[in-house]
mmCIF file of C-alpha atoms and ligand atoms in Angstrom:
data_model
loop_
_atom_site.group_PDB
_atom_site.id
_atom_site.type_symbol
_atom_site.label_atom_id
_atom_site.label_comp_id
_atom_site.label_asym_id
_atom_site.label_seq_id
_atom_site.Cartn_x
_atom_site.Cartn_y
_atom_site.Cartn_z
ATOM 1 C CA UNK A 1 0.000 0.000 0.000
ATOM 2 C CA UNK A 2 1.147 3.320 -0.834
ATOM 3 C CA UNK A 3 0.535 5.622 2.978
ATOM 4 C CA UNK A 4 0.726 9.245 2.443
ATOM 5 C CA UNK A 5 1.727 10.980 5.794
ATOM 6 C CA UNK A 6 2.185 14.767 5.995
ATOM 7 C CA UNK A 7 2.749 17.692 9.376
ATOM 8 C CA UNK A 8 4.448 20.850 9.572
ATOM 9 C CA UNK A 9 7.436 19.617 9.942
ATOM 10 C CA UNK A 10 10.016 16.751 11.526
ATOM 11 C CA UNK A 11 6.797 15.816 13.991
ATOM 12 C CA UNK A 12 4.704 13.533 11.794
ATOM 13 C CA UNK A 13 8.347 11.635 11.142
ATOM 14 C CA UNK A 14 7.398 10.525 15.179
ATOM 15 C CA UNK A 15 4.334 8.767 13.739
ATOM 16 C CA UNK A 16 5.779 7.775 10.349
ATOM 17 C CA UNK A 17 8.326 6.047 12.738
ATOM 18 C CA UNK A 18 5.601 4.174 14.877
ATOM 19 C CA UNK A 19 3.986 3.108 11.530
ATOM 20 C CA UNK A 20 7.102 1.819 10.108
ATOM 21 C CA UNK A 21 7.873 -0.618 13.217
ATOM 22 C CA UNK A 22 4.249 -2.228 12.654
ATOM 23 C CA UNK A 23 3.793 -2.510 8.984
ATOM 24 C CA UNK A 24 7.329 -2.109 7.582
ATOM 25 C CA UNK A 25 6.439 -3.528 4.393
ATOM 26 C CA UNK A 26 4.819 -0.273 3.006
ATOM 27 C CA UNK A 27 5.859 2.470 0.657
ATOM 28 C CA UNK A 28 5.834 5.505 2.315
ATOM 29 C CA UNK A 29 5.451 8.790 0.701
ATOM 30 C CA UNK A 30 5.973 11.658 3.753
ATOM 31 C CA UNK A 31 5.726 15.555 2.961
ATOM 32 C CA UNK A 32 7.018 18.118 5.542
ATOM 33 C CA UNK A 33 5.954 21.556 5.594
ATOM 34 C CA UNK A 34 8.602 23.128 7.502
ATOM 35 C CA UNK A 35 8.764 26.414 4.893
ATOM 36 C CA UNK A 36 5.238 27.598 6.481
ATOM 37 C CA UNK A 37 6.119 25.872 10.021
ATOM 38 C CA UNK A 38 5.272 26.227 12.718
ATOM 39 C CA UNK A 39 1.472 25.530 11.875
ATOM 40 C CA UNK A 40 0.592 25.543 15.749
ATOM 41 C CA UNK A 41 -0.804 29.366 16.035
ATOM 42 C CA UNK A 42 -2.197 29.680 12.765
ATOM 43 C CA UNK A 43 -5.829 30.633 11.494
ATOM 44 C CA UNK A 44 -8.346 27.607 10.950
ATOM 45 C CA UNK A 45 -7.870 28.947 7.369
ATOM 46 C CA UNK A 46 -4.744 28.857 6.229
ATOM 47 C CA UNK A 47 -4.338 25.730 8.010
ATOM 48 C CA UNK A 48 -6.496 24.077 5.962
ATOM 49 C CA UNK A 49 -5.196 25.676 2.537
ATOM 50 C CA UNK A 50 -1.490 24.102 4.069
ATOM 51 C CA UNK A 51 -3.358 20.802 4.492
ATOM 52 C CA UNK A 52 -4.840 21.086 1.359
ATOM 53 C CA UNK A 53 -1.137 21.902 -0.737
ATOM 54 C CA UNK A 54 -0.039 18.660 1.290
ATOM 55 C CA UNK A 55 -2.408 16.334 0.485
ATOM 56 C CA UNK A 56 -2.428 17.428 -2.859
ATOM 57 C CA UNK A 57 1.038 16.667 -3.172
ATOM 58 C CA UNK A 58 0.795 13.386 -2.248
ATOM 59 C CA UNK A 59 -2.342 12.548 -4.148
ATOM 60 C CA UNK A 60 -0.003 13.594 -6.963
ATOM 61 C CA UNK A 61 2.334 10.578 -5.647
ATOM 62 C CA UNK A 62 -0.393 8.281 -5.811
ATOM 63 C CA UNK A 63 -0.819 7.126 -2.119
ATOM 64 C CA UNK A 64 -3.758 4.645 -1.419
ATOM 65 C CA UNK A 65 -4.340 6.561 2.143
ATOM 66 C CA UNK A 66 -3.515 10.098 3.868
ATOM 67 C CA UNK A 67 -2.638 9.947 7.514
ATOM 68 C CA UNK A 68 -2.615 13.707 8.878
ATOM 69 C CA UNK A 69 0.029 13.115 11.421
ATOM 70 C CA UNK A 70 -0.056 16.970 12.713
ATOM 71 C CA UNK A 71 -2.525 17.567 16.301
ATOM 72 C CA UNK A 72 -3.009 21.189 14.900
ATOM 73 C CA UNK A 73 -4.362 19.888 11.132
ATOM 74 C CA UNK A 74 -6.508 17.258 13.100
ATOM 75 C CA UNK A 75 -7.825 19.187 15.931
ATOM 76 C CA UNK A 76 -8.966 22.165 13.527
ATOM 77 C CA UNK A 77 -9.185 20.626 9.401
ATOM 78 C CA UNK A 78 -10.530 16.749 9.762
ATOM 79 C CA UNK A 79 -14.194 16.897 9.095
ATOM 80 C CA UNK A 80 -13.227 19.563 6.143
ATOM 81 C CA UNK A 81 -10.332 17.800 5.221
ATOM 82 C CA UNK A 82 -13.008 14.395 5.225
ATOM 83 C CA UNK A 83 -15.825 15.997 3.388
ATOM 84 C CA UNK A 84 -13.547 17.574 0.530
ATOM 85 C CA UNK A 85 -11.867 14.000 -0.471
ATOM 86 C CA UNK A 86 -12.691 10.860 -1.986
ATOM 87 C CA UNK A 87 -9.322 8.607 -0.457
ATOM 88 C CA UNK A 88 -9.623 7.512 3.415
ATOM 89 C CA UNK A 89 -7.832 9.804 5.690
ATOM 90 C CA UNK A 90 -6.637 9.268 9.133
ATOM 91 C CA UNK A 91 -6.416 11.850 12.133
ATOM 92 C CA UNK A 92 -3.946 11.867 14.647
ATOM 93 C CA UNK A 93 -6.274 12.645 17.396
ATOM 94 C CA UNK A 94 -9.137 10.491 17.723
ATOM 95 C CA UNK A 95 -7.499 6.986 18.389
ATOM 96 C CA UNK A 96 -6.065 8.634 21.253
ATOM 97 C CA UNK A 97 -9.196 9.990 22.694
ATOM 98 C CA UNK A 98 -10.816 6.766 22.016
ATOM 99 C CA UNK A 99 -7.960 5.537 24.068
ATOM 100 C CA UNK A 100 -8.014 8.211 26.773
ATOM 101 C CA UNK A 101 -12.095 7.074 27.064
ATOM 102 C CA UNK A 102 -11.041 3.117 28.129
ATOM 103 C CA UNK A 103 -7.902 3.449 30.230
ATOM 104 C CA UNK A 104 -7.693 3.216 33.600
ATOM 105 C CA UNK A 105 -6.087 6.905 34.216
ATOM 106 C CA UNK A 106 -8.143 9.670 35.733
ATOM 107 C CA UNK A 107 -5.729 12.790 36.249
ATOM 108 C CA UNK A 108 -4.221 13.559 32.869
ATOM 109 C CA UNK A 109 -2.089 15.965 31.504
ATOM 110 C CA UNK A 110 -2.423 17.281 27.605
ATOM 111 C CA UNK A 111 0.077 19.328 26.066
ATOM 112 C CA UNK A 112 0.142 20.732 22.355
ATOM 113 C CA UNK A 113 0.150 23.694 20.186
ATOM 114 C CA UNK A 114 -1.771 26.766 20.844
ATOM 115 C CA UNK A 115 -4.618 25.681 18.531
ATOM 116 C CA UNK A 116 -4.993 22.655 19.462
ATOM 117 C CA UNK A 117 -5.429 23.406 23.031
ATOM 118 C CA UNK A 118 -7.654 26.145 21.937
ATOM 119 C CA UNK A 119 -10.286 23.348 19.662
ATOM 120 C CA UNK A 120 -10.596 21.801 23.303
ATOM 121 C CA UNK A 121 -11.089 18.204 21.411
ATOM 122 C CA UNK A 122 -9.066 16.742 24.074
ATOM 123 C CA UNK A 123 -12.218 17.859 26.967
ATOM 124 C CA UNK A 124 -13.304 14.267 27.938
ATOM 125 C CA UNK A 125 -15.945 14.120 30.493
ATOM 126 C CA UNK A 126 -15.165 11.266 32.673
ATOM 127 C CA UNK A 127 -11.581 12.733 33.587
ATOM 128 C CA UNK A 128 -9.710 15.182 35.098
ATOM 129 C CA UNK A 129 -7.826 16.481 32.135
ATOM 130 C CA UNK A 130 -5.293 19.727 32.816
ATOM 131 C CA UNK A 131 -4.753 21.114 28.956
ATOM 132 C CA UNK A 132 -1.781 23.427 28.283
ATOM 133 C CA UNK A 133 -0.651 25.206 25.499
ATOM 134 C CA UNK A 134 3.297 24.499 25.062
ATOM 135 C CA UNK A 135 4.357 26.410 21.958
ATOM 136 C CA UNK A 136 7.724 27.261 22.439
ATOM 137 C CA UNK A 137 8.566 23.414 21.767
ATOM 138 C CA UNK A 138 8.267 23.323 18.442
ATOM 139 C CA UNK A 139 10.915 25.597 17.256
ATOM 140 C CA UNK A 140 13.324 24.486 20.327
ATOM 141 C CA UNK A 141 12.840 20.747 18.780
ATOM 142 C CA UNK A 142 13.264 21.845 14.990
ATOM 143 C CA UNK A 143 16.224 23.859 16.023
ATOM 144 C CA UNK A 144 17.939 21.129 17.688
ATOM 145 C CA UNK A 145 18.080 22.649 21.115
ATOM 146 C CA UNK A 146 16.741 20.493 23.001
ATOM 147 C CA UNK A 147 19.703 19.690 25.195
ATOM 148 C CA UNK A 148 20.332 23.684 25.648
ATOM 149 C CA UNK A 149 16.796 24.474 26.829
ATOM 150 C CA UNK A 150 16.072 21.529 29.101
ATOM 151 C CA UNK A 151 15.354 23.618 31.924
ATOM 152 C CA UNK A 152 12.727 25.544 30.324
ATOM 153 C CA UNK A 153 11.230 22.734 29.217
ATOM 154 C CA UNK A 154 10.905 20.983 32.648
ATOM 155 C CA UNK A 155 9.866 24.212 34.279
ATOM 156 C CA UNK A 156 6.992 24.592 31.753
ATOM 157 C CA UNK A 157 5.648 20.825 33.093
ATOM 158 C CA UNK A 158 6.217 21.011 36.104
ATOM 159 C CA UNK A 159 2.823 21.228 36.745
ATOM 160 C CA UNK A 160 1.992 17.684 35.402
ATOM 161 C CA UNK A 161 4.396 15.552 37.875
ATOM 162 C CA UNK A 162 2.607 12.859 39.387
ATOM 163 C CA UNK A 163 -0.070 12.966 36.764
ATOM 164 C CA UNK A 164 -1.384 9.327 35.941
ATOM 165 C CA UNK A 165 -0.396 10.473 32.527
ATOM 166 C CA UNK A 166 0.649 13.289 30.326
ATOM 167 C CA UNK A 167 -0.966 13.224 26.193
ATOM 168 C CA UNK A 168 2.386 14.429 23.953
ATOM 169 C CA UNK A 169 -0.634 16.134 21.867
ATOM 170 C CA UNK A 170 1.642 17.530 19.075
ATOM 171 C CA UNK A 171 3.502 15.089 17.217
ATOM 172 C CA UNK A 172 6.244 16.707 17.624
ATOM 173 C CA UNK A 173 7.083 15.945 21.542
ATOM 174 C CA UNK A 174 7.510 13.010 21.579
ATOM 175 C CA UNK A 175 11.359 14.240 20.785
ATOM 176 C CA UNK A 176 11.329 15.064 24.777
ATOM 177 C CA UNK A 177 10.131 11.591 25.788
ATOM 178 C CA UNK A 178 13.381 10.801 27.248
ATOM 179 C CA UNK A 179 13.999 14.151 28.962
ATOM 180 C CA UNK A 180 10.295 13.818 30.134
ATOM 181 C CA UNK A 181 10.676 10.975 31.791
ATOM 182 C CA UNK A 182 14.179 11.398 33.528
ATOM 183 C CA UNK A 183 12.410 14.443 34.970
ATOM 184 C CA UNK A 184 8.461 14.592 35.442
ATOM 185 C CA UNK A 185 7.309 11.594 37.305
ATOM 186 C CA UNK A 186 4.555 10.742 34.315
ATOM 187 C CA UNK A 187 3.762 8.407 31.962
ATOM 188 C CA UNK A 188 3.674 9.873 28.367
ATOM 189 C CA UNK A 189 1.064 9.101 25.330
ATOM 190 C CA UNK A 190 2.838 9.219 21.916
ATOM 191 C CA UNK A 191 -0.178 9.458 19.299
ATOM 192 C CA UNK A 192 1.316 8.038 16.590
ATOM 193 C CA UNK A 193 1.930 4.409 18.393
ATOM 194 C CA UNK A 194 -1.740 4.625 19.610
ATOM 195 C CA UNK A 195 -2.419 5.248 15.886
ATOM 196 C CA UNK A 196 -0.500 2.554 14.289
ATOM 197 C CA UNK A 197 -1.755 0.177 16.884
ATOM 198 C CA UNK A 198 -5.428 1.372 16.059
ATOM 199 C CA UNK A 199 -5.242 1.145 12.736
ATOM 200 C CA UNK A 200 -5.216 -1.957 10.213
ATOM 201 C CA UNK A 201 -2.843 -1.626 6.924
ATOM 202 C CA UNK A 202 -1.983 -4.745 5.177
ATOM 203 C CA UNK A 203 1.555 -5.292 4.294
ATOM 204 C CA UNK A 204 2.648 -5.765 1.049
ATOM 205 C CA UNK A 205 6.083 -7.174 -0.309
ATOM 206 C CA UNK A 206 7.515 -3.378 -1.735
ATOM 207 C CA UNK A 207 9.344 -1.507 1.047
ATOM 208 C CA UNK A 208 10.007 2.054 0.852
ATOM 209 C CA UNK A 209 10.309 5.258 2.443
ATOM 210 C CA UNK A 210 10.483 9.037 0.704
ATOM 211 C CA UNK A 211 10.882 11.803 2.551
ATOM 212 C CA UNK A 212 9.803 15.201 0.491
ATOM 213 C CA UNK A 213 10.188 18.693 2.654
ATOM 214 C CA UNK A 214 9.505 22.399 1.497
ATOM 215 C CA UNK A 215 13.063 23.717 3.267
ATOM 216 C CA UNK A 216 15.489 21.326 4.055
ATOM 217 C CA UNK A 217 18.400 22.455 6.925
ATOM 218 C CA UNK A 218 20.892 20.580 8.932
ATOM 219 C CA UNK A 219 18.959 20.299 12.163
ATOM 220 C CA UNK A 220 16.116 18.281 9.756
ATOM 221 C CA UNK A 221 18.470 16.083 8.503
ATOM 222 C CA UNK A 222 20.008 15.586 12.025
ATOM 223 C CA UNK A 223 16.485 15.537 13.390
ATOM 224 C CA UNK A 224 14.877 12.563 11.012
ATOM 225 C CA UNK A 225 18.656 10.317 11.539
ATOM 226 C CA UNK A 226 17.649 10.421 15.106
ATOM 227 C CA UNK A 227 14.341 9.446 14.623
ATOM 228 C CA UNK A 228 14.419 6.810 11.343
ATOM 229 C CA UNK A 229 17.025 4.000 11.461
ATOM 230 C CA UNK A 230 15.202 2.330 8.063
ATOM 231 C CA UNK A 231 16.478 3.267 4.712
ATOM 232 C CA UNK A 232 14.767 6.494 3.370
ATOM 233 C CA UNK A 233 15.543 9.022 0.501
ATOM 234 C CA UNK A 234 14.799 12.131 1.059
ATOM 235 C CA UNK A 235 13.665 14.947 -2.013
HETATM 236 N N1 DGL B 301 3.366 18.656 14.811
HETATM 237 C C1 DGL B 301 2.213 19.469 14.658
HETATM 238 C C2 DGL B 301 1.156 19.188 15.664
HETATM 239 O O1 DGL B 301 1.041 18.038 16.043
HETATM 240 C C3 DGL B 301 2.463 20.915 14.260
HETATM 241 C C4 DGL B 301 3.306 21.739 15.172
HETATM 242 C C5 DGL B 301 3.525 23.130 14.613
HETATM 243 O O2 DGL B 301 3.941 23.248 13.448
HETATM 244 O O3 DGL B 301 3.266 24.082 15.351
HETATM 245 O O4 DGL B 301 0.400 20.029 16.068
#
């Protein structure tokens, strides 16, 4: 099957990465808007004229299915996105909440971009759900500075220690798992493995992985070696 996966930038490589390790034998065709990034704090309508350029493009490549593997796209776009095309498309969001819904945790944390806290999709009524808006993540991890602004970062979640869990609602966070977890006593969601887990793709015998992006800079390329350790080109 040809999967067509497209975000703002390096994030939706998180969830290409999840879908990878469960059905590797795929081609994958991945666009990367990271010339208009970051989407996070952007009007519902240029948002959905970006998603619209993106799945374009990879309509153009021929994919069998679109997974929108952005919070932001799927929070705002996905019933606009749904009604305006024929092929199956996937949101990043609702496994997770259908997730959230069954498991066992009551005091959860969500974190994402400004507009997807702002859509307040993640509101579930049988929890205690604390939503905050963590913006200043998404350049830190497409810069590559991770390491140099931990202490932001921790400060900014404090709040969530000793949560039952904390929801990595933009796909591109879960790039702080391991600093998360060294220092906020919490369990954290990564969408995309609820996603590929959720979701049923048959393999097929033709394995491949392109990688198309509207800039490219060091800190991507840096960025998607840390994340894929299959074979990929990238365009
Ligand atoms: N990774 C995207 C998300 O899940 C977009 C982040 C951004 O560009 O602000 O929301």
């Amino acid at each position: 099957m040809r999967i067509g996966v497209f975000d703002s930038g390096i994030g939706g490589v998180n969830v290409l990465s999840s879908l990878i390790k469960k059905y590797p034998n795929n081609e994958y065709i991945y666009f990367g808007d990271t010339l208009n990034l970051p989407y996070g704090n952007k009007e519902k309508k240029e948002l959905l004229k970006l998603a619209c350029n993106a799945i374009d493009f990879l309509l153009s490549k021929h994919v069998d299915i679109i997974i929108i593997a952005c919070g932001t796209i799927s929070s705002n776009c996905y019933d606009d996105l749904k009604n305006k095309y024929d092929i199956k498309i996937y949101d990043i969001i609702s496994p997770t909440l259908n997730y959230l819904k069954e498991c066992e945790f009551k005091n959860i944390g969500v974190i994402g971009t400004t507009k997807t806290i702002e859509s307040n999709i993640f509101k579930i009524s049988n929890k205690n759900i604390l939503m905050k808006q963590t913006p200043s993540f998404v350049p830190i991890i497409e810069n590559n500075e991770i390491d140099d602004k931990q202490d932001d970062i921790i400060n900014e979640l404090k709040d969530f220690k000793n949560f039952d869990a904390l929801v990595l609602g933009c796909t591109h966070y879960p790039l702080l798992k391991n600093l998360i977890q060294k220092n906020i006593n919490v369990k954290t969601i990564d969408m995309g493995d609820i996603l590929a887990n959720s979701i049923n793709i048959s393999n097929n015998s033709t394995k491949s992985c392109e990688l198309y992006f509207s800039k490219i800079d060091k800190n991507l390329l840096d960025n998607i070696k840390k994340i894929l350790n299959t074979n990929y080109i990238i365009k």
